mmCIF file of N, CA and C in Angstrom:
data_model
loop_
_atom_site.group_PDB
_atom_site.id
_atom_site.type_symbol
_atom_site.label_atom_id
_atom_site.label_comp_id
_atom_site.label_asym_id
_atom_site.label_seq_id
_atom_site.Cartn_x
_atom_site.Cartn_y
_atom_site.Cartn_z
ATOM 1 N N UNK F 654 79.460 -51.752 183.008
ATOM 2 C CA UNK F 654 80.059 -50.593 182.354
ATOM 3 C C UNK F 654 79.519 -50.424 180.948
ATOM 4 N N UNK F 655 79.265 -49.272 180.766
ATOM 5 C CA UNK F 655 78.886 -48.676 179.243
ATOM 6 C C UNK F 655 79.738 -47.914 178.382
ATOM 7 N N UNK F 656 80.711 -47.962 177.428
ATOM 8 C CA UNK F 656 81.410 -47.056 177.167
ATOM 9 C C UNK F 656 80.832 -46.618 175.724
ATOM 10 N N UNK F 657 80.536 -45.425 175.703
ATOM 11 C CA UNK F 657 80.446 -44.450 174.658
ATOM 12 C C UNK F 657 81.522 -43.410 174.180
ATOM 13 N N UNK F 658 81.500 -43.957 172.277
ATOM 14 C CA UNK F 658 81.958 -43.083 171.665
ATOM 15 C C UNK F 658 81.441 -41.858 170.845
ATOM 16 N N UNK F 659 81.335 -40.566 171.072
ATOM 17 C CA UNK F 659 80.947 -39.918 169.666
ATOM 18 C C UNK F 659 81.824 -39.800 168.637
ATOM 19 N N UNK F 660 81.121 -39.010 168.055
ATOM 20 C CA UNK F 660 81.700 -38.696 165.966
ATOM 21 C C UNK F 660 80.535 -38.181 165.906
ATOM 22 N N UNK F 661 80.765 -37.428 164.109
ATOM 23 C CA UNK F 661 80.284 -36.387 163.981
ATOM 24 C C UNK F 661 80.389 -35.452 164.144
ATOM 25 N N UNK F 662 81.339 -34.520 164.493
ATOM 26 C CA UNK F 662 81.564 -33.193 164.974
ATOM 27 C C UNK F 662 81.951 -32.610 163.974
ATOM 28 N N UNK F 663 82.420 -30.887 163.922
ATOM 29 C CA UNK F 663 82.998 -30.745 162.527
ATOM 30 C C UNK F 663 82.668 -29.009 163.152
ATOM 31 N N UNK F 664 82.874 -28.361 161.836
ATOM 32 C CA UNK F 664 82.516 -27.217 161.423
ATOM 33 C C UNK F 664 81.845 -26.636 160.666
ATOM 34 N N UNK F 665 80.959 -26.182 160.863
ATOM 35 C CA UNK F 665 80.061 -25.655 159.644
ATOM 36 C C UNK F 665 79.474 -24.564 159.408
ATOM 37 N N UNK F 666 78.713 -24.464 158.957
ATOM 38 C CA UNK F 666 78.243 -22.594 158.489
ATOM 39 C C UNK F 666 76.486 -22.150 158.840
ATOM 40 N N UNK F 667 76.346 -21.905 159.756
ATOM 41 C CA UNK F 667 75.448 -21.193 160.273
ATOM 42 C C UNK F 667 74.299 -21.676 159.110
ATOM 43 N N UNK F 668 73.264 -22.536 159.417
ATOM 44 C CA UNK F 668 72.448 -22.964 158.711
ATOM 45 C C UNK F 668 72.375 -24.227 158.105
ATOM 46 N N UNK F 669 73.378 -24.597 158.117
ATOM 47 C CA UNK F 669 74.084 -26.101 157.863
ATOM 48 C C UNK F 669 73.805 -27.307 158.593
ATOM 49 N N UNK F 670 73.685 -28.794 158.167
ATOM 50 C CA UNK F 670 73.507 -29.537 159.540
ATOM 51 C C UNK F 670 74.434 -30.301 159.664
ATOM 52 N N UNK F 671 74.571 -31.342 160.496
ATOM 53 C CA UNK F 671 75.330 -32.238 161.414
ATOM 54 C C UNK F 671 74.589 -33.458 161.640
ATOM 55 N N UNK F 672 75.423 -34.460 162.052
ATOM 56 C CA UNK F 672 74.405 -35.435 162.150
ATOM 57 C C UNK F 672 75.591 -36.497 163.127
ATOM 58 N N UNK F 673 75.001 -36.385 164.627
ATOM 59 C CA UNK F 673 76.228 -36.906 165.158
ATOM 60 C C UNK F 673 76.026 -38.016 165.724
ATOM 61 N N UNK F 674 76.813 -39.288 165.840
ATOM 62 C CA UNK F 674 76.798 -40.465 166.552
ATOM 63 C C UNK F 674 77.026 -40.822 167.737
ATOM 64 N N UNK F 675 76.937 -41.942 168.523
ATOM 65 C CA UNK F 675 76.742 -42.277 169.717
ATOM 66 C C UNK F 675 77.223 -43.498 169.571
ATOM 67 N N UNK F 676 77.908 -44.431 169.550
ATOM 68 C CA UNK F 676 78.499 -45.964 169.630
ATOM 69 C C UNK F 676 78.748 -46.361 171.202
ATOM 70 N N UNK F 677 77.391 -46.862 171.473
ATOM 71 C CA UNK F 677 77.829 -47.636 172.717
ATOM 72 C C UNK F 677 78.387 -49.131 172.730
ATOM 73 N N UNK F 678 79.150 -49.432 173.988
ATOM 74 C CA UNK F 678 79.512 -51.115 173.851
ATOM 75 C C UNK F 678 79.225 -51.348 175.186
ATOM 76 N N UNK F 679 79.477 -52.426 175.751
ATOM 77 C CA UNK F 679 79.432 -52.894 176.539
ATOM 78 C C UNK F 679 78.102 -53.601 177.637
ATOM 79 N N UNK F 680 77.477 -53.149 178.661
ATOM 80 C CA UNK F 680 76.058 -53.587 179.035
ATOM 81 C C UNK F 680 75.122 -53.486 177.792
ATOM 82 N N UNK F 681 73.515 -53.900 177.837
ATOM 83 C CA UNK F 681 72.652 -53.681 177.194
ATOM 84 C C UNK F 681 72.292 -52.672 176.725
ATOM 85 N N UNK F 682 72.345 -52.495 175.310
ATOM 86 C CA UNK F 682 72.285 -50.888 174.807
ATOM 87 C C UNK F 682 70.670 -50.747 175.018
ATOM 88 N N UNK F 683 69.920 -51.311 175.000
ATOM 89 C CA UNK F 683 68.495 -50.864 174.568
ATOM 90 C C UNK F 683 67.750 -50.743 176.050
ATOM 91 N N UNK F 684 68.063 -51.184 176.765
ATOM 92 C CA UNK F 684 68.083 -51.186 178.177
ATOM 93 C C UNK F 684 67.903 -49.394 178.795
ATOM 94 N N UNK F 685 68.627 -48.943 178.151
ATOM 95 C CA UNK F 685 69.499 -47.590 178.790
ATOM 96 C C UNK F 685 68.941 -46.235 177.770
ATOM 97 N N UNK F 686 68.315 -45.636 178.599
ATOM 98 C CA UNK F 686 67.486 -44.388 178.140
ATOM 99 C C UNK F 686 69.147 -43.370 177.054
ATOM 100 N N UNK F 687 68.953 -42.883 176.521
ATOM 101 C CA UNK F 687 70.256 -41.746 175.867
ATOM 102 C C UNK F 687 69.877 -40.293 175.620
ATOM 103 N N UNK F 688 70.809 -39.785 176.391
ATOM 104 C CA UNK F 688 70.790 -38.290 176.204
ATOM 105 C C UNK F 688 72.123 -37.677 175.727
ATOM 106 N N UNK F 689 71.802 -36.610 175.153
ATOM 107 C CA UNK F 689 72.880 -35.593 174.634
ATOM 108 C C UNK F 689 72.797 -34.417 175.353
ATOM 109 N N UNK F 690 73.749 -33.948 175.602
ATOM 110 C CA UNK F 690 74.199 -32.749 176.468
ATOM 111 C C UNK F 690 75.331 -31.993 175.489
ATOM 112 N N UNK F 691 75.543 -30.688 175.522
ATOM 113 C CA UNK F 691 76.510 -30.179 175.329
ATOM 114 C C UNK F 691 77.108 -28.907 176.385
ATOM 115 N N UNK F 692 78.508 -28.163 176.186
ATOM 116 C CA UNK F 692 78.937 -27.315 177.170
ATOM 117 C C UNK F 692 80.201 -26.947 176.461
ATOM 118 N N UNK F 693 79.655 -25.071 176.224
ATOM 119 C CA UNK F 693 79.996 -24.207 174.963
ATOM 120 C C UNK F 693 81.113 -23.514 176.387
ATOM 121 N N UNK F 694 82.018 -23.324 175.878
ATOM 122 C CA UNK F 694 83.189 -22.421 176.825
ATOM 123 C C UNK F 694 82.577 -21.367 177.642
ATOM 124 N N UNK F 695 83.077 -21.559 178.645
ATOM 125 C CA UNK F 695 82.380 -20.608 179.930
ATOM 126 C C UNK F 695 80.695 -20.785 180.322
ATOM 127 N N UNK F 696 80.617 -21.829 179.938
ATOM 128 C CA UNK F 696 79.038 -22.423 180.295
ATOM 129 C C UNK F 696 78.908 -22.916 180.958
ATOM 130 N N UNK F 697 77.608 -23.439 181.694
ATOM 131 C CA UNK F 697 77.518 -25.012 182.329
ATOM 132 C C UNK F 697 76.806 -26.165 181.224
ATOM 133 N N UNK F 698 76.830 -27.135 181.296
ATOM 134 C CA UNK F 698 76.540 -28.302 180.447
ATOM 135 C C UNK F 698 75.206 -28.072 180.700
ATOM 136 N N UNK F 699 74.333 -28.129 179.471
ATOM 137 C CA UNK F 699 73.133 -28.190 179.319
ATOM 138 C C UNK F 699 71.896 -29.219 178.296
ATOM 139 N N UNK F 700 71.467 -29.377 178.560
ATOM 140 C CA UNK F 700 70.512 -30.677 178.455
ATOM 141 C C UNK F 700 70.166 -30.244 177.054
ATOM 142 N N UNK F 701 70.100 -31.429 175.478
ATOM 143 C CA UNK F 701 69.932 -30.654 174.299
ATOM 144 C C UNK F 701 68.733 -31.690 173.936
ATOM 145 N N UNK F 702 69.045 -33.504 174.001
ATOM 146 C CA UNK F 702 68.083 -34.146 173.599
ATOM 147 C C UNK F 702 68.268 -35.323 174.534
ATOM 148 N N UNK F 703 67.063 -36.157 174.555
ATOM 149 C CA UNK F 703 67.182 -37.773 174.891
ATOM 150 C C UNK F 703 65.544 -38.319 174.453
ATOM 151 N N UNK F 704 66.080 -39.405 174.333
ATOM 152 C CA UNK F 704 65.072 -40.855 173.963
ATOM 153 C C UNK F 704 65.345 -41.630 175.009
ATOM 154 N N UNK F 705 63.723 -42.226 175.429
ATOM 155 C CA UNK F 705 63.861 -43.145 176.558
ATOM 156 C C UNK F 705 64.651 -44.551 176.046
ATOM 157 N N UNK F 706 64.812 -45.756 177.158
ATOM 158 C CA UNK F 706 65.314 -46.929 176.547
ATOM 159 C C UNK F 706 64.408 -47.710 175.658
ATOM 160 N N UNK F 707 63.133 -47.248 175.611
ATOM 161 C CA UNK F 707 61.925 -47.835 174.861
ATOM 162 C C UNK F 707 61.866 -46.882 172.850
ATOM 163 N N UNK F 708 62.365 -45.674 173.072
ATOM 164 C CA UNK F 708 62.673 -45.241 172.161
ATOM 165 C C UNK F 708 61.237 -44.639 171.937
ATOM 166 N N UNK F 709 60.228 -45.034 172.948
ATOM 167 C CA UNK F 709 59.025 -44.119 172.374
ATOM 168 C C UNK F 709 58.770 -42.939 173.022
ATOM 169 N N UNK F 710 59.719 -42.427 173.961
ATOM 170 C CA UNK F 710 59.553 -41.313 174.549
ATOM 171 C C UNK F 710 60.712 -40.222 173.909
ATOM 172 N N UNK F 711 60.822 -39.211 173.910
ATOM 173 C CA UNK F 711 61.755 -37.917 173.547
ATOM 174 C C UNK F 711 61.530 -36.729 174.108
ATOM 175 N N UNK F 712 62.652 -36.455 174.430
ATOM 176 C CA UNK F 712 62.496 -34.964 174.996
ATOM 177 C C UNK F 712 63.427 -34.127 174.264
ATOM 178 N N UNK F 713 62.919 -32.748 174.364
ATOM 179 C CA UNK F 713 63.921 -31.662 173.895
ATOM 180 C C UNK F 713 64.231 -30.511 174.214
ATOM 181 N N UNK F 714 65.496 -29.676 174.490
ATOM 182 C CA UNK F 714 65.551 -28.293 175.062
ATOM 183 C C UNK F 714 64.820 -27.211 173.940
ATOM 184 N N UNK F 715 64.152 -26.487 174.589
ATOM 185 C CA UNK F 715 62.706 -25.064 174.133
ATOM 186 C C UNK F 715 64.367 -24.828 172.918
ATOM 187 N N UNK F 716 65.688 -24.573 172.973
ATOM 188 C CA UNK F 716 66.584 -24.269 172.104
ATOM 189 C C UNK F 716 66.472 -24.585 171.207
ATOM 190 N N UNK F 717 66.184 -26.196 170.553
ATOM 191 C CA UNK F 717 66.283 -26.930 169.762
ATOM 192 C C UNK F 717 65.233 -27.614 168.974
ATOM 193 N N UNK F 718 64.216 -27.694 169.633
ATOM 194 C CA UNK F 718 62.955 -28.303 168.890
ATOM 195 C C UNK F 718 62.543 -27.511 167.752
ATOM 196 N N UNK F 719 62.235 -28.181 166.747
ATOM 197 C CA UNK F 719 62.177 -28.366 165.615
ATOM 198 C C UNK F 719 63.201 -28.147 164.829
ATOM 199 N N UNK F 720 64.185 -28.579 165.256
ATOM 200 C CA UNK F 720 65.895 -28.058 164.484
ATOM 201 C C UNK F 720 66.517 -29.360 164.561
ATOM 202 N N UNK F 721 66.443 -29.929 165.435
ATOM 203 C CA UNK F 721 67.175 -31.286 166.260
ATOM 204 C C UNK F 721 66.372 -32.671 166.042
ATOM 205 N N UNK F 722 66.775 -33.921 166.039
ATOM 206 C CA UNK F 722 65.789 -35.135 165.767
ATOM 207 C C UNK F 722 67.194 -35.732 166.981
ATOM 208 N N UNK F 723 66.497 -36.799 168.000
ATOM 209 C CA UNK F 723 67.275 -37.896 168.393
ATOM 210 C C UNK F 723 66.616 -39.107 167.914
ATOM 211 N N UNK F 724 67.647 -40.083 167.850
ATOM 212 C CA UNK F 724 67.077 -41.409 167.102
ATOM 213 C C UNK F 724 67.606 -42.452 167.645
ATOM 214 N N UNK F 725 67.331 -43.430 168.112
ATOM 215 C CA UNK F 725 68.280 -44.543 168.259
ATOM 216 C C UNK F 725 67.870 -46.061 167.256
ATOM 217 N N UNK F 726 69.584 -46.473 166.922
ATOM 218 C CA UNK F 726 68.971 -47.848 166.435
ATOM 219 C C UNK F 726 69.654 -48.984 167.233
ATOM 220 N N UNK F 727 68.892 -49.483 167.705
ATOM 221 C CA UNK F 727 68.780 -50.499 168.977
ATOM 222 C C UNK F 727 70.146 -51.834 168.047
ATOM 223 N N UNK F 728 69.950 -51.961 167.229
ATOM 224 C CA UNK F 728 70.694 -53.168 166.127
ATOM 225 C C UNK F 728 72.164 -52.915 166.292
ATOM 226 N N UNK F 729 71.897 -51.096 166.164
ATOM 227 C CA UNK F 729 73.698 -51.118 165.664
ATOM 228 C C UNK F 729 74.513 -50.065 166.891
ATOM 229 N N UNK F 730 73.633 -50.506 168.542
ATOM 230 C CA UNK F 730 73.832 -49.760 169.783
ATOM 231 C C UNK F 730 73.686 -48.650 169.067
ATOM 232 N N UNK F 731 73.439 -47.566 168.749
ATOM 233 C CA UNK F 731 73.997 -46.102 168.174
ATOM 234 C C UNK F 731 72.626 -45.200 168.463
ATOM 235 N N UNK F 732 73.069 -44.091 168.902
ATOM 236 C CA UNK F 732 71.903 -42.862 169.212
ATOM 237 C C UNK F 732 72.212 -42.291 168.193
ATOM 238 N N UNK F 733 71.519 -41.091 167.934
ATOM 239 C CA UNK F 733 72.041 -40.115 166.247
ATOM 240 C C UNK F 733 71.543 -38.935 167.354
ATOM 241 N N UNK F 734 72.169 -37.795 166.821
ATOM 242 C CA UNK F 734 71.625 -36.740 167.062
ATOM 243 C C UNK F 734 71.416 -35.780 165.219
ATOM 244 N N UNK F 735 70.724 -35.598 164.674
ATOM 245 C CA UNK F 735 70.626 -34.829 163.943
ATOM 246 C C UNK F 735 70.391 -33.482 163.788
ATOM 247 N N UNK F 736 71.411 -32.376 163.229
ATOM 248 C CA UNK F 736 71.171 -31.449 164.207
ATOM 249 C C UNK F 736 70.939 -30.743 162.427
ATOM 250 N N UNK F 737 69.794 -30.253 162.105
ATOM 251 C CA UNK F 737 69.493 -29.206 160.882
ATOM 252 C C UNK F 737 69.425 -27.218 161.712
ATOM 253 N N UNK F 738 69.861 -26.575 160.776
ATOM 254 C CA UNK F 738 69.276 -25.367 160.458
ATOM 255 C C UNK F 738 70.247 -24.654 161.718
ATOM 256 N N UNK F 739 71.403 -24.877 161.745
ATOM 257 C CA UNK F 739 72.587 -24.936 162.887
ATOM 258 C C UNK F 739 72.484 -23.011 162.962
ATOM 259 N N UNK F 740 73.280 -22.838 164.275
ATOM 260 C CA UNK F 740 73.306 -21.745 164.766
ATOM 261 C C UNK F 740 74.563 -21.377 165.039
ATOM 262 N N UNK F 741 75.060 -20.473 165.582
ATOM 263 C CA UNK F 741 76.430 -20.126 166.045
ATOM 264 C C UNK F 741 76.398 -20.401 167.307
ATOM 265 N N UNK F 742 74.777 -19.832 167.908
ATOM 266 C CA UNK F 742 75.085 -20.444 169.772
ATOM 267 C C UNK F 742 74.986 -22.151 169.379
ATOM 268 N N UNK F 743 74.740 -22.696 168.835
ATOM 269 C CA UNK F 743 75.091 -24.377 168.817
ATOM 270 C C UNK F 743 76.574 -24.679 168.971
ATOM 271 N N UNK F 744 77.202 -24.019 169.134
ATOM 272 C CA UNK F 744 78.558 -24.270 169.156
ATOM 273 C C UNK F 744 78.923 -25.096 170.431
ATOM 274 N N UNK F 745 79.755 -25.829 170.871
ATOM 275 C CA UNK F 745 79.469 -26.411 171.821
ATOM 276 C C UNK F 745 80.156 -28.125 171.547
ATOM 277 N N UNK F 746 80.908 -28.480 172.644
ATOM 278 C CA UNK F 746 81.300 -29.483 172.991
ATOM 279 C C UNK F 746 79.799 -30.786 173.391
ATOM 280 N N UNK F 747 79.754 -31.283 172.422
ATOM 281 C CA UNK F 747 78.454 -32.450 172.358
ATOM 282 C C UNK F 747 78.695 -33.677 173.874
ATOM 283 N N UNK F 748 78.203 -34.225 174.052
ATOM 284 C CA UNK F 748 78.290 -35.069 175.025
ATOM 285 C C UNK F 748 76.985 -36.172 174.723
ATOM 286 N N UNK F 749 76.990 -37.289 174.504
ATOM 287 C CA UNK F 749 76.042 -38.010 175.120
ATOM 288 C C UNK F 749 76.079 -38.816 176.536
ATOM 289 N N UNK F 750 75.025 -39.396 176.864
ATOM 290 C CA UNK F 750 75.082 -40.075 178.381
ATOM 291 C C UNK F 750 74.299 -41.234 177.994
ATOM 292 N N UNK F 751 74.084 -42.385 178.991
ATOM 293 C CA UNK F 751 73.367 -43.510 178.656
ATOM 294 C C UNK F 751 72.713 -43.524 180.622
ATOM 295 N N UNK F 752 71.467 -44.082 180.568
ATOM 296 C CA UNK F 752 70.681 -43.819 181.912
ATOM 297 C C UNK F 752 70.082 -45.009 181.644
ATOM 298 N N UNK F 753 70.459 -45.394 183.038
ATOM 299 C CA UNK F 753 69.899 -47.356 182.811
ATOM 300 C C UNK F 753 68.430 -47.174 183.105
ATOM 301 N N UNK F 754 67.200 -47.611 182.028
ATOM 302 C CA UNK F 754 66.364 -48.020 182.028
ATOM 303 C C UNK F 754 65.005 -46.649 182.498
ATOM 304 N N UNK F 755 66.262 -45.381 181.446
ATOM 305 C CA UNK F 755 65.243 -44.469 182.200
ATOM 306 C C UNK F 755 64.666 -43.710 181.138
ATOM 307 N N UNK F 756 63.641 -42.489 181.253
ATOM 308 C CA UNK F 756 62.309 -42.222 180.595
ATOM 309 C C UNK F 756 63.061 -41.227 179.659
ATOM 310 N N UNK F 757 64.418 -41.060 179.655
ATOM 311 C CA UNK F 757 64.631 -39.670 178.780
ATOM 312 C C UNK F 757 64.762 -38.510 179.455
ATOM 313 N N UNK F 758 65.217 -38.289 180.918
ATOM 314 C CA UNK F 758 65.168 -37.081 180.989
ATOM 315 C C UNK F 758 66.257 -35.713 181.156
ATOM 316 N N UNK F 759 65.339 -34.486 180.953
ATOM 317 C CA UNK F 759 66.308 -33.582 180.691
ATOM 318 C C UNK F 759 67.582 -33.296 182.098
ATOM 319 N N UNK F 760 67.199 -34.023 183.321
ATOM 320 C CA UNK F 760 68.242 -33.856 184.535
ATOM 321 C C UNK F 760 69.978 -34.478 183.895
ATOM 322 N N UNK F 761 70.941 -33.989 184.105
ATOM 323 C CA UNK F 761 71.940 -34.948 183.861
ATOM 324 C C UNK F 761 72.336 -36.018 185.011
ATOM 325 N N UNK F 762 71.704 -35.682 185.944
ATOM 326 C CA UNK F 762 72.536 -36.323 187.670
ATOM 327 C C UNK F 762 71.904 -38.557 187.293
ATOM 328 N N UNK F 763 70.713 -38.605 186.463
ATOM 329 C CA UNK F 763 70.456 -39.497 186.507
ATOM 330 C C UNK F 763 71.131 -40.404 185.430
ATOM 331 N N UNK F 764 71.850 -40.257 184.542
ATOM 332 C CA UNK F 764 72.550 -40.623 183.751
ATOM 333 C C UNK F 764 73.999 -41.009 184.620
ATOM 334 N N UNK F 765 74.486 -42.270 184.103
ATOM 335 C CA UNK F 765 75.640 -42.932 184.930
ATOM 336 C C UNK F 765 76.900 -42.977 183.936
ATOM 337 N N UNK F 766 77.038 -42.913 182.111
ATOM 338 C CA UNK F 766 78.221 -42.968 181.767
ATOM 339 C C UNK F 766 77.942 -41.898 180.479
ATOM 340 N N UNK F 767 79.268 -41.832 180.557
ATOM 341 C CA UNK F 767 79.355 -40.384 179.395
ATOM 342 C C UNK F 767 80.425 -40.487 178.283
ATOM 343 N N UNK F 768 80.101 -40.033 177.380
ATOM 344 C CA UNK F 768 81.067 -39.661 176.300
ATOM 345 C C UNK F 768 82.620 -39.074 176.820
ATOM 346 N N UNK F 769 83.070 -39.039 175.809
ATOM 347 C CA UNK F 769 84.263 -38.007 175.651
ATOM 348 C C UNK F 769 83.715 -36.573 174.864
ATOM 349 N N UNK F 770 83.154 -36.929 174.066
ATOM 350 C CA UNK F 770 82.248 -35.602 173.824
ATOM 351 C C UNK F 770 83.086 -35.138 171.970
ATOM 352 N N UNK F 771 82.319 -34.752 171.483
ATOM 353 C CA UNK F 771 82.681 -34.178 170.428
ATOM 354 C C UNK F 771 82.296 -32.746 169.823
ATOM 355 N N UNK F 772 83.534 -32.152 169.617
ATOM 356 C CA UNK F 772 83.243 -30.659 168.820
ATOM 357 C C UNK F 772 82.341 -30.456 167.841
ATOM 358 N N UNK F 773 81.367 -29.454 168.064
ATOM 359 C CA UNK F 773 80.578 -29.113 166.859
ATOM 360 C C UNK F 773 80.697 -27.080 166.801
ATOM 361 N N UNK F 774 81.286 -27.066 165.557
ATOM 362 C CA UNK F 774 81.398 -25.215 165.319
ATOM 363 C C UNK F 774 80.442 -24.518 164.467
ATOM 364 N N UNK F 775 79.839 -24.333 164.498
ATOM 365 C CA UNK F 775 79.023 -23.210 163.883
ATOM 366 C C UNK F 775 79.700 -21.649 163.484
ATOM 367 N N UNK F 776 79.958 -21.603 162.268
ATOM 368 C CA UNK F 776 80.413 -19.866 162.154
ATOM 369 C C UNK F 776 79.505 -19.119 161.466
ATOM 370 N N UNK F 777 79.455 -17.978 161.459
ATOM 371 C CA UNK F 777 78.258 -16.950 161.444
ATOM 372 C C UNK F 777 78.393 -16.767 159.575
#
């Protein structure tokens, strides 16, 4: 079992950034590829960032690149999502996932444990 917490969430002003956490416990954190997902009211959950378990791979949704950084530090279990130059469609219930021993990718079905997820608001 992997249990993940986020933080970081908040409210902020259209242009503003965020910078949100990931606290995993339990199995091997470095082991386990991490992705972030979020899912804005009346949406479906959609794929935003991940780093493989090697940390040298990254992927990112066409939404977010060059706005977004994922990071992980293997020492203190923790993924980051850094989110600069925020939007109003960023609005959205955050989620990370942890995927045992996998490349980062944007599917969610391969990822096995999930957040509770944290609020992030963007106002115009």
């Amino acid at each position: 079992q992997v249990q993940l917490v986020e933080s970081g969430g908040g409210l902020v002003q259209a242009g503003g950034s965020l910078r949100l956490s990931c606290a995993a416990s339990g199995r091997i954190f470095r082991n386990y590829a991490m992705g972030w997902f979020r899912q804005a009211p009346g949406k479906e959950r959609e794929f935003v960032a991940a780093i493989s378990w090697s940390g040298g791979n990254t992927n990112y949704a066409d939404s977010v690149k060059g706005r977004f950084t994922i990071s992980r530090d293997n020492a203190k279990n923790t993924v980051y999502l850094q989110m600069n130059s925020l939007k109003p469609e960023d609005t959205a219930v955050y989620y990370c996932a942890a995927d045992a021993w996998g490349s980062g990718s944007h599917d969610a079905h391969p990822y096995e444990y999930w957040g509770q997820g944290t609020q992030v608001t963007v106002s115009s």
